[in-house]
Amino acid sequence: MINILVAEDDKRILRLISDFLKKESYNVFTAENGQDALEIFVKESISLVVLDIMMPIYDGWHVCMEIRKKSDIPVLILTARDSDLDELKGFDIGADEYISKPFNPKLLMARVKNLLKRVEYNNSLKNESSANLKDELHNKNILYYEDVCIDLESKLMKIDSETIELKPKEYDLIVLFIKNKNRLFERENLLDLVWGYDYLGDPRTLDTHINRLRNKLGSKAHLLKTIRGFGYKFGGE
């Protein structure tokens, strides 16, 4: 059974979302404030969170950041705050999707299913990649390119002597880039490989993650190149 947490202080909307999720045979936990949402997240094995922003005690921004400290499960932000800055903030703190109110419940269900499929796809891809990588590196869980080192067990990046933490999608991107150095990836290709073939979200999230990854690369940021009109590649001239 897939457990989904819905955190929303509007009881009417909370009931509407819960009913639609239950019709799809998901097990639903509900919270009307941020504190209850975090308590449920800690106690239960949650697979996905639908998260309102404007909630009592702790708002959705705080809840999302706390969840990201412990887990990379999908977080779908659902809010009446629909400015570009709010949307970018959601992606910056680790949200996977952002839907503005008022919303179509059927679209929300499609996004939920897509996020869960993406997790399943990425897990299978990582398992396959991990098996292949162990053969290639003779059981060494390290990827190198120039002075950029990726530890596949800890999912940390090291540049020279500095250790850098990566967000889940940043990690997926840098591993893909290093394993395919000098290959030109079109934007749609990267979205398919990292976010999943059924991704329905805003393609601008790729640009946000690329920019964050480039910032974390620091002195090696030049390795991650934007090829205007085509996409991105890592390494080479």
CSV table of N, CA and C in Angstrom, one decimal, residues 16 18 35 42 54 56 90 132 180 198:
chain,number,residue,atom,x,y,z
A,16,LEU,N,-11.6,16.8,-0.4
A,16,LEU,CA,-11.6,16.5,-1.9
A,16,LEU,C,-10.4,15.7,-2.4
A,18,SER,N,-8.3,13.9,-0.5
A,18,SER,CA,-8.3,12.6,0.1
A,18,SER,C,-9.2,11.6,-0.6
A,35,GLN,N,2.8,21.3,11.8
A,35,GLN,CA,3.4,20.5,12.9
A,35,GLN,C,2.9,19.0,12.8
A,42,VAL,N,7.3,11.6,10.3
A,42,VAL,CA,8.3,10.9,11.1
A,42,VAL,C,7.8,9.5,11.5
A,54,MET,N,0.3,27.8,2.9
A,54,MET,CA,-0.2,28.7,3.9
A,54,MET,C,-1.0,27.8,5.0
A,56,PRO,N,-1.2,26.7,9.4
A,56,PRO,CA,-0.9,27.2,10.8
A,56,PRO,C,0.4,26.5,11.3
A,90,GLY,N,9.9,27.1,-4.4
A,90,GLY,CA,9.5,25.7,-4.1
A,90,GLY,C,10.5,24.7,-4.7
A,132,ASN,N,25.9,-2.1,-13.3
A,132,ASN,CA,26.8,-2.0,-14.4
A,132,ASN,C,28.1,-1.3,-13.9
A,180,ASN,N,28.7,10.0,-19.0
A,180,ASN,CA,28.5,10.3,-20.5
A,180,ASN,C,29.3,11.6,-20.9
A,198,ASP,N,7.4,10.3,-18.2
A,198,ASP,CA,6.0,10.8,-18.1
A,198,ASP,C,5.9,12.1,-17.4
